[in-house]
Coordinates of C-alpha atoms in Angstrom, one line a residue:
M1 CA 140.8 -28.3 -54.9
T2 CA 141.1 -25.4 -57.3
M3 CA 143.8 -22.9 -56.4
E4 CA 144.9 -19.5 -57.6
T5 CA 148.2 -19.3 -59.4
H6 CA 150.2 -18.0 -56.5
T7 CA 148.5 -18.0 -53.1
V8 CA 146.6 -20.8 -51.5
R9 CA 142.8 -20.3 -52.1
D10 CA 141.3 -23.7 -51.4
V11 CA 139.0 -23.4 -48.4
W12 CA 140.3 -26.6 -46.8
A13 CA 143.9 -25.7 -47.3
R14 CA 143.3 -22.3 -45.8
T15 CA 141.7 -23.9 -42.8
L16 CA 144.7 -26.1 -42.3
L17 CA 147.1 -23.1 -42.6
V18 CA 145.0 -20.9 -40.2
D19 CA 144.9 -23.8 -37.7
A20 CA 148.7 -24.0 -37.9
G21 CA 149.0 -20.2 -37.4
V22 CA 150.1 -19.5 -41.0
D23 CA 148.7 -16.6 -43.0
P24 CA 147.4 -18.2 -46.3
S25 CA 148.4 -15.2 -48.3
E26 CA 152.0 -15.7 -47.3
L27 CA 152.4 -19.3 -48.4
R28 CA 153.7 -19.3 -52.0
L29 CA 154.0 -22.9 -53.2
D30 CA 155.2 -21.6 -56.6
V31 CA 158.4 -20.4 -54.8
P32 CA 160.9 -23.3 -54.4
E33 CA 162.1 -22.0 -51.0
Q34 CA 158.6 -22.4 -49.5
V35 CA 157.9 -25.9 -50.7
D36 CA 159.4 -27.6 -47.7
R37 CA 157.2 -25.5 -45.4
G38 CA 154.2 -26.6 -47.4
I39 CA 155.2 -30.3 -47.2
A40 CA 155.5 -30.0 -43.4
L41 CA 152.1 -28.5 -43.2
A42 CA 150.6 -31.2 -45.4
M43 CA 152.2 -34.0 -43.3
S44 CA 150.7 -32.5 -40.1
G45 CA 147.3 -32.5 -41.8
F46 CA 147.5 -36.1 -43.0
D47 CA 147.9 -37.2 -39.3
S48 CA 145.1 -35.0 -38.0
N49 CA 141.8 -36.5 -36.6
R50 CA 139.9 -33.5 -38.0
S51 CA 138.3 -34.1 -41.4
E52 CA 138.8 -30.5 -42.6
L53 CA 142.5 -30.6 -41.9
V54 CA 142.9 -33.9 -43.7
A55 CA 141.2 -32.4 -46.7
G56 CA 143.5 -29.4 -46.5
A57 CA 146.5 -31.7 -46.5
V58 CA 145.3 -33.3 -49.7
S59 CA 144.9 -29.9 -51.3
I60 CA 148.3 -28.7 -50.3
A61 CA 149.9 -32.0 -51.5
W62 CA 148.3 -31.6 -54.9
E63 CA 149.3 -27.9 -55.1
I64 CA 152.9 -28.9 -54.6
M65 CA 153.0 -31.9 -56.9
R66 CA 151.1 -30.2 -59.7
R67 CA 153.8 -27.6 -59.8
W68 CA 157.0 -29.5 -59.2
R69 CA 158.6 -32.6 -60.6
T70 CA 160.8 -33.5 -57.6
P71 CA 159.6 -36.9 -56.3
R72 CA 157.7 -36.5 -53.0
P73 CA 157.3 -40.1 -51.7
E74 CA 156.2 -38.7 -48.3
L75 CA 153.2 -36.9 -49.9
V76 CA 152.3 -40.0 -51.9
A77 CA 152.4 -42.0 -48.7
G78 CA 150.1 -39.5 -47.0
L79 CA 147.6 -39.6 -49.8
V80 CA 147.6 -43.4 -49.6
R81 CA 146.8 -43.2 -45.8
V82 CA 143.9 -40.9 -46.6
L83 CA 142.6 -43.2 -49.3
E84 CA 142.7 -46.1 -46.7
S85 CA 140.9 -43.9 -44.1
S86 CA 137.2 -43.4 -43.4
E87 CA 137.3 -39.7 -44.5
F88 CA 134.7 -39.8 -47.3
H89 CA 135.3 -36.5 -49.0
A90 CA 139.1 -36.5 -48.5
R91 CA 139.3 -40.1 -49.9
G92 CA 137.8 -39.0 -53.2
D93 CA 140.1 -36.0 -53.4
A94 CA 143.1 -38.2 -52.6
A95 CA 142.1 -40.7 -55.3
M96 CA 141.8 -37.9 -57.8
V97 CA 145.2 -36.5 -56.9
L98 CA 146.8 -39.9 -57.4
A99 CA 145.0 -40.2 -60.8
R100 CA 146.4 -36.8 -61.9
L101 CA 149.9 -37.9 -60.9
V102 CA 149.8 -40.9 -63.3
S103 CA 151.3 -40.2 -66.7
P104 CA 154.2 -41.7 -68.8
D105 CA 156.2 -38.6 -67.9
S106 CA 155.5 -38.6 -64.2
T107 CA 158.3 -38.4 -61.6
Q108 CA 156.0 -39.4 -58.8
D109 CA 155.9 -43.1 -58.0
V110 CA 152.4 -44.1 -57.0
T111 CA 152.8 -47.9 -57.2
S112 CA 152.5 -48.0 -53.4
A113 CA 148.9 -46.8 -53.8
V114 CA 147.7 -49.7 -56.1
P115 CA 146.2 -51.9 -53.3
A116 CA 144.3 -49.0 -51.9
L117 CA 143.2 -47.9 -55.3
I118 CA 141.9 -51.4 -56.1
A119 CA 139.9 -51.4 -52.9
A120 CA 138.6 -47.9 -53.6
A121 CA 137.5 -48.7 -57.1
D122 CA 135.1 -51.2 -55.6
D123 CA 133.7 -48.6 -53.2
S124 CA 129.9 -48.1 -53.4
F125 CA 130.5 -44.3 -53.5
D126 CA 131.2 -43.0 -57.0
R127 CA 133.1 -40.1 -55.6
V128 CA 135.8 -42.4 -54.5
A129 CA 135.4 -45.3 -57.0
G130 CA 135.5 -43.0 -60.1
P131 CA 138.9 -41.4 -59.5
A132 CA 140.4 -44.6 -58.1
A133 CA 139.4 -46.4 -61.3
L134 CA 140.8 -43.5 -63.4
A135 CA 144.2 -43.9 -61.6
L136 CA 144.2 -47.7 -62.2
A137 CA 143.2 -47.2 -65.9
R138 CA 146.1 -44.7 -66.3
L139 CA 148.4 -47.2 -64.6
G140 CA 147.3 -49.9 -67.1
R141 CA 146.1 -52.1 -64.3
P142 CA 143.8 -55.0 -65.3
E143 CA 142.0 -54.7 -62.0
V144 CA 140.1 -51.7 -63.3
L145 CA 138.1 -53.9 -65.8
D146 CA 135.8 -55.4 -63.2
P147 CA 134.4 -52.0 -61.8
V148 CA 134.2 -50.7 -65.4
H149 CA 132.1 -53.7 -66.4
R150 CA 129.9 -53.1 -63.4
W151 CA 129.4 -49.5 -64.3
L152 CA 128.6 -50.4 -67.9
A153 CA 126.0 -52.8 -66.7
S154 CA 124.4 -50.4 -64.3
S155 CA 122.5 -47.2 -65.3
S156 CA 123.6 -45.7 -61.9
G157 CA 127.1 -45.3 -63.2
L158 CA 126.3 -43.6 -66.4
P159 CA 124.9 -40.1 -65.9
F160 CA 127.9 -38.7 -64.0
F161 CA 130.4 -39.6 -61.4
Q162 CA 130.6 -36.9 -58.8
V163 CA 134.3 -36.3 -59.4
T164 CA 135.1 -38.0 -62.7
S165 CA 133.2 -39.6 -65.6
L166 CA 133.0 -43.0 -67.1
G167 CA 134.4 -41.5 -70.3
E168 CA 137.6 -40.4 -68.5
V169 CA 138.1 -43.9 -67.1
L170 CA 137.6 -45.5 -70.5
H171 CA 139.9 -43.1 -72.3
P172 CA 143.2 -44.8 -71.4
L173 CA 141.7 -48.3 -71.8
V174 CA 141.8 -48.3 -75.6
G175 CA 144.3 -51.3 -75.4
R176 CA 141.5 -53.3 -73.7
A177 CA 138.8 -52.3 -76.2
D178 CA 138.0 -55.9 -77.1
A179 CA 137.1 -56.7 -73.6
L180 CA 135.1 -53.5 -73.0
L181 CA 133.2 -53.1 -76.3
P182 CA 130.4 -55.6 -75.6
G183 CA 129.5 -53.6 -72.5
I184 CA 129.9 -50.3 -74.2
R185 CA 127.6 -51.4 -77.0
R186 CA 124.9 -52.3 -74.5
T187 CA 125.4 -48.9 -72.9
L188 CA 125.0 -47.1 -76.2
L189 CA 121.7 -48.9 -76.7
D190 CA 120.4 -48.6 -73.2
S191 CA 121.4 -44.9 -72.7
A192 CA 121.3 -43.6 -76.3
D193 CA 119.4 -40.5 -75.4
T194 CA 121.1 -39.8 -72.0
E195 CA 123.2 -36.7 -71.6
G196 CA 125.7 -38.6 -69.5
L197 CA 126.5 -40.7 -72.5
R198 CA 128.4 -37.8 -74.1
P199 CA 131.7 -38.3 -72.3
V200 CA 131.7 -42.0 -73.4
L201 CA 131.1 -40.9 -77.0
T202 CA 133.9 -38.4 -76.7
T203 CA 136.2 -41.2 -75.5
L204 CA 135.2 -43.5 -78.4
A205 CA 136.0 -40.7 -80.8
A206 CA 139.5 -40.6 -79.3
W207 CA 139.7 -44.4 -79.6
G208 CA 139.2 -44.0 -83.3
P209 CA 139.2 -47.2 -85.4
A210 CA 139.4 -49.3 -82.2
A211 CA 135.7 -48.3 -81.6
S212 CA 134.6 -49.5 -85.1
E213 CA 132.4 -52.3 -83.6
T214 CA 130.1 -49.6 -82.2
V215 CA 129.1 -48.2 -85.6
P216 CA 125.6 -49.8 -85.6
E217 CA 124.7 -48.3 -82.3
L218 CA 126.3 -44.9 -83.3
V219 CA 124.1 -44.8 -86.4
S220 CA 121.1 -45.3 -84.2
A221 CA 122.3 -42.5 -82.0
L222 CA 122.2 -40.1 -85.0
A223 CA 118.4 -39.9 -84.3
T224 CA 118.9 -38.8 -80.6
R225 CA 119.9 -35.6 -78.9
N226 CA 123.4 -37.0 -78.7
V227 CA 123.7 -36.7 -82.5
R228 CA 126.6 -34.2 -82.5
W229 CA 128.7 -36.4 -80.3
A230 CA 127.8 -39.5 -82.3
C231 CA 128.9 -37.6 -85.5
D232 CA 132.3 -36.9 -83.9
T233 CA 132.7 -40.5 -82.9
L234 CA 131.9 -41.8 -86.4
G235 CA 134.3 -39.3 -87.9
G236 CA 137.0 -40.5 -85.4
I237 CA 136.4 -44.1 -86.5
G238 CA 136.8 -43.0 -90.2
P239 CA 136.3 -45.3 -93.2
A240 CA 135.1 -48.2 -91.0
A241 CA 132.0 -46.1 -90.3
A242 CA 130.9 -46.2 -93.9
P243 CA 127.3 -47.4 -93.0
A244 CA 126.7 -44.0 -91.5
A245 CA 127.6 -41.9 -94.6
S246 CA 124.2 -41.6 -96.2
T247 CA 122.5 -40.6 -92.9
L248 CA 125.2 -38.0 -92.3
E249 CA 124.7 -36.6 -95.8
S250 CA 120.9 -36.4 -95.1
L251 CA 121.6 -34.5 -91.9
L252 CA 124.0 -32.2 -93.6
R253 CA 121.6 -31.4 -96.4
G254 CA 118.8 -30.7 -94.0
I255 CA 116.7 -33.6 -95.3
T256 CA 116.7 -35.1 -91.8
R257 CA 116.6 -32.9 -88.6
P258 CA 117.4 -34.6 -85.3
P259 CA 116.3 -33.5 -81.9
R260 CA 118.2 -30.6 -80.5
H261 CA 121.0 -31.3 -77.9
D262 CA 118.7 -30.3 -75.0
G263 CA 116.1 -32.8 -76.1
S264 CA 113.6 -30.4 -77.5
A265 CA 111.9 -30.9 -80.9
P266 CA 113.9 -30.3 -84.1
L267 CA 113.6 -26.8 -85.6
P268 CA 111.2 -26.6 -88.6
H269 CA 112.8 -26.9 -92.0
G270 CA 114.0 -23.5 -93.3
V271 CA 114.3 -21.8 -89.9
R272 CA 118.1 -22.1 -89.7
R273 CA 120.8 -24.7 -90.2
W274 CA 121.0 -27.5 -87.8
H275 CA 123.5 -26.7 -85.0
G276 CA 125.5 -29.9 -85.6
A277 CA 125.9 -29.6 -89.3
R278 CA 129.7 -28.9 -89.0
N279 CA 130.1 -32.2 -87.0
A280 CA 128.2 -34.1 -89.7
A281 CA 130.1 -32.5 -92.5
W282 CA 133.4 -33.3 -90.9
A283 CA 132.4 -36.9 -90.1
H284 CA 131.2 -37.4 -93.7
W285 CA 134.6 -36.3 -95.1
R286 CA 136.5 -38.4 -92.6
I287 CA 134.5 -41.5 -93.5
T288 CA 134.2 -41.1 -97.3
G289 CA 137.4 -39.1 -98.1
E290 CA 135.2 -36.9 -100.3
S291 CA 135.6 -33.2 -99.3
R292 CA 133.1 -31.6 -101.5
L293 CA 130.2 -31.4 -99.0
F294 CA 132.6 -30.4 -96.2
L295 CA 134.1 -27.6 -98.2
A296 CA 130.7 -26.3 -99.2
F297 CA 129.7 -26.2 -95.6
L298 CA 132.9 -24.4 -94.6
E299 CA 132.4 -21.9 -97.4
D300 CA 129.0 -21.1 -96.0
A301 CA 130.3 -20.8 -92.5
A302 CA 133.2 -18.6 -93.7
S303 CA 130.7 -16.1 -95.1
R304 CA 129.7 -15.4 -91.5
G305 CA 133.3 -15.4 -90.2
L306 CA 135.7 -18.2 -89.4
G307 CA 135.8 -19.3 -85.8
Y308 CA 138.6 -21.4 -84.2
A309 CA 136.5 -24.6 -84.6
S310 CA 136.4 -24.1 -88.3
L311 CA 140.1 -23.2 -88.4
S312 CA 141.0 -26.6 -86.8
R313 CA 138.9 -28.3 -89.5
L314 CA 140.6 -26.3 -92.3
A315 CA 144.0 -27.3 -90.9
E316 CA 142.9 -31.0 -91.2
L317 CA 142.0 -30.4 -94.8
G318 CA 145.4 -28.9 -95.5
P319 CA 146.0 -27.9 -99.2
E320 CA 142.5 -28.9 -100.1
A321 CA 141.4 -25.8 -98.3
T322 CA 143.5 -23.4 -100.4
R323 CA 140.4 -21.4 -101.3
F324 CA 140.2 -20.3 -97.6
A325 CA 143.8 -19.0 -97.3
T326 CA 142.8 -15.3 -97.8
A327 CA 140.2 -15.6 -95.0
V328 CA 142.7 -17.3 -92.6
R329 CA 145.5 -14.8 -93.1
P330 CA 144.0 -11.8 -91.1
L331 CA 143.2 -14.1 -88.2
L332 CA 146.9 -14.4 -87.4
E333 CA 146.4 -11.0 -85.8
S334 CA 143.2 -11.8 -84.0
P335 CA 142.8 -10.3 -80.5
G336 CA 142.1 -13.8 -79.2
P337 CA 145.2 -15.9 -78.5
W338 CA 143.4 -19.2 -79.2
T339 CA 142.2 -18.0 -82.6
R340 CA 145.7 -16.7 -83.5
V341 CA 147.2 -20.1 -82.7
Q342 CA 144.6 -22.0 -84.6
A343 CA 144.9 -19.6 -87.6
A344 CA 148.7 -20.0 -87.6
H345 CA 148.4 -23.7 -87.7
A346 CA 145.7 -23.6 -90.4
W347 CA 147.8 -21.1 -92.5
W348 CA 150.8 -23.4 -92.4
R349 CA 148.8 -26.6 -93.2
I350 CA 147.0 -24.9 -96.1
T351 CA 149.9 -23.0 -97.6
G352 CA 153.0 -24.8 -96.4
D353 CA 154.4 -21.3 -95.5
P354 CA 155.9 -21.1 -92.0
D355 CA 157.1 -17.5 -92.2
A356 CA 153.8 -16.0 -91.0
A357 CA 152.8 -18.8 -88.7
V358 CA 155.9 -19.4 -86.6
P359 CA 156.1 -15.9 -85.0
V360 CA 152.5 -16.3 -83.8
L361 CA 153.3 -19.7 -82.3
L362 CA 156.5 -18.5 -80.7
A363 CA 154.6 -15.7 -79.0
A364 CA 152.1 -18.2 -77.6
L365 CA 155.0 -20.1 -75.8
E366 CA 155.6 -17.1 -73.4
P367 CA 153.7 -18.7 -70.5
L368 CA 156.4 -21.4 -70.3
R369 CA 158.9 -18.8 -69.1
S370 CA 156.9 -18.4 -65.8
G371 CA 156.2 -22.2 -65.4
D372 CA 152.7 -22.1 -66.8
A373 CA 151.0 -23.5 -70.0
D374 CA 147.5 -22.4 -71.0
E375 CA 145.6 -24.1 -73.8
P376 CA 146.9 -21.8 -76.6
C377 CA 150.5 -22.5 -75.4
I378 CA 149.9 -26.3 -75.3
A379 CA 148.5 -26.2 -78.8
A380 CA 151.4 -24.0 -80.0
V381 CA 154.0 -26.6 -78.8
R382 CA 152.2 -29.3 -80.6
Y383 CA 152.1 -27.3 -83.9
I384 CA 155.7 -26.3 -83.6
A385 CA 156.6 -30.0 -83.3
R386 CA 154.7 -30.6 -86.6
I387 CA 156.4 -27.7 -88.4
G388 CA 159.9 -28.8 -87.3
A389 CA 163.1 -27.0 -88.4
P390 CA 161.5 -23.7 -89.5
A391 CA 160.5 -23.2 -85.8
L392 CA 164.1 -23.8 -84.5
A393 CA 163.9 -20.5 -82.6
A394 CA 161.7 -22.3 -80.1
A395 CA 164.5 -24.7 -79.1
P396 CA 166.0 -22.8 -76.1
L397 CA 162.7 -22.3 -74.4
L398 CA 161.6 -25.9 -75.1
E399 CA 164.9 -27.2 -73.7
A400 CA 164.5 -25.1 -70.6
T401 CA 161.0 -26.4 -70.2
L402 CA 162.2 -30.0 -70.3
T403 CA 165.1 -29.5 -67.9
S404 CA 163.0 -27.4 -65.4
D405 CA 161.7 -28.8 -62.1
R406 CA 158.4 -27.2 -63.0
R407 CA 155.7 -29.7 -63.8
F408 CA 154.2 -29.0 -67.2
P409 CA 151.4 -30.9 -68.8
E410 CA 152.4 -34.2 -70.4
D411 CA 151.3 -32.9 -73.8
V412 CA 153.8 -30.1 -73.5
R413 CA 156.8 -32.2 -72.6
S414 CA 156.0 -34.9 -75.2
A415 CA 155.5 -32.3 -78.0
A416 CA 158.7 -30.5 -76.9
R417 CA 160.7 -33.6 -77.2
T418 CA 159.2 -34.3 -80.7
A419 CA 160.0 -30.7 -81.7
L420 CA 163.6 -30.8 -80.6
A421 CA 164.1 -34.2 -82.3
T422 CA 162.8 -32.7 -85.6
F423 CA 164.9 -29.5 -85.5
G424 CA 167.9 -31.5 -86.9
D425 CA 170.6 -29.6 -85.0
G426 CA 171.7 -32.4 -82.8
R427 CA 169.6 -31.3 -79.8
R428 CA 168.4 -34.2 -77.7
I429 CA 166.7 -34.1 -74.3
R430 CA 166.3 -37.2 -72.3

């Protein structure tokens, strides 16, 4: 269901348009005046008895609702009908669209879809069950727990869902960690060396201290090809992961060399540094609060050039990373927008000086003017919210973003509200 920025490119959507006598290159769903036409075409596809036209209707509905905040109950109702139908591929796509529409900031009411989502989450086909469970998890529905428990108890659910992953479903369920952790711990043991475990580990890292019960299993995972992801999870947990500290230090110093991420044998000692050393160094610092080993690693990495991953770690260190300020400063003019944004944030966190950082971040906000938000733009909004009043020049664009009918990512709208609240000039957006 991936579509180009302006014209409809999805093969099923194009099929629907051609069947209706519409030139796909002429339908511009980013243009408000053409949205009603798109809705009419989608509704005709929902009621078709041809699978490809139903799939096209789902794609057009998503294209409209991913761009615009105006409630579209008729499109939601159409998606529910598809989810309740026998159209296998279209059902999975409809469930994923409904999952994507669920957020604290959403203007689309999908509560009418809950009964169909509950039934779909019990489907034997992961292509339908995975995204349906993701929607229920984002809605905070307790009915999602039963299918998640079944997936955790079955190796068939672990490697990958066809559309979504178990990790994605678990992510919004942090509030139900107590109920899920026994099954998650069994999964960590049973699938410790399975590549499909990585999205679960990434989710546990985001859960942070709520995942602290998994520390024994994560320490064991440090000897598997999932070691990098286990390091990140242990670092996310923080001080409660203290039992892992000595093993992490051993990995960082090269005393222990784990399998490589593709499962091949460890490199011989002295060949080159283990590829996950940065993850281990960061995790060791997060757990122990002692930055000496982490700083030594970053100094070695900086001798070969700071990448954006190292810049984000330096930003976390803040003033403790003062020795790196001179290496960060030139990166504010890097040709890569992602590196520029990360360097601006690191510079401000390290030095406390917003003067050089804020212009870089303001420039990264430009996609908002055309209704878009790429990754550097989303990060820039978050960093501006942290900087606060010195970035007041961003206020008009952030206000326009919040009052627009354009649908921006939830991260953008949340960070924009935070920024406006910290500017201290009385600006408030509901």
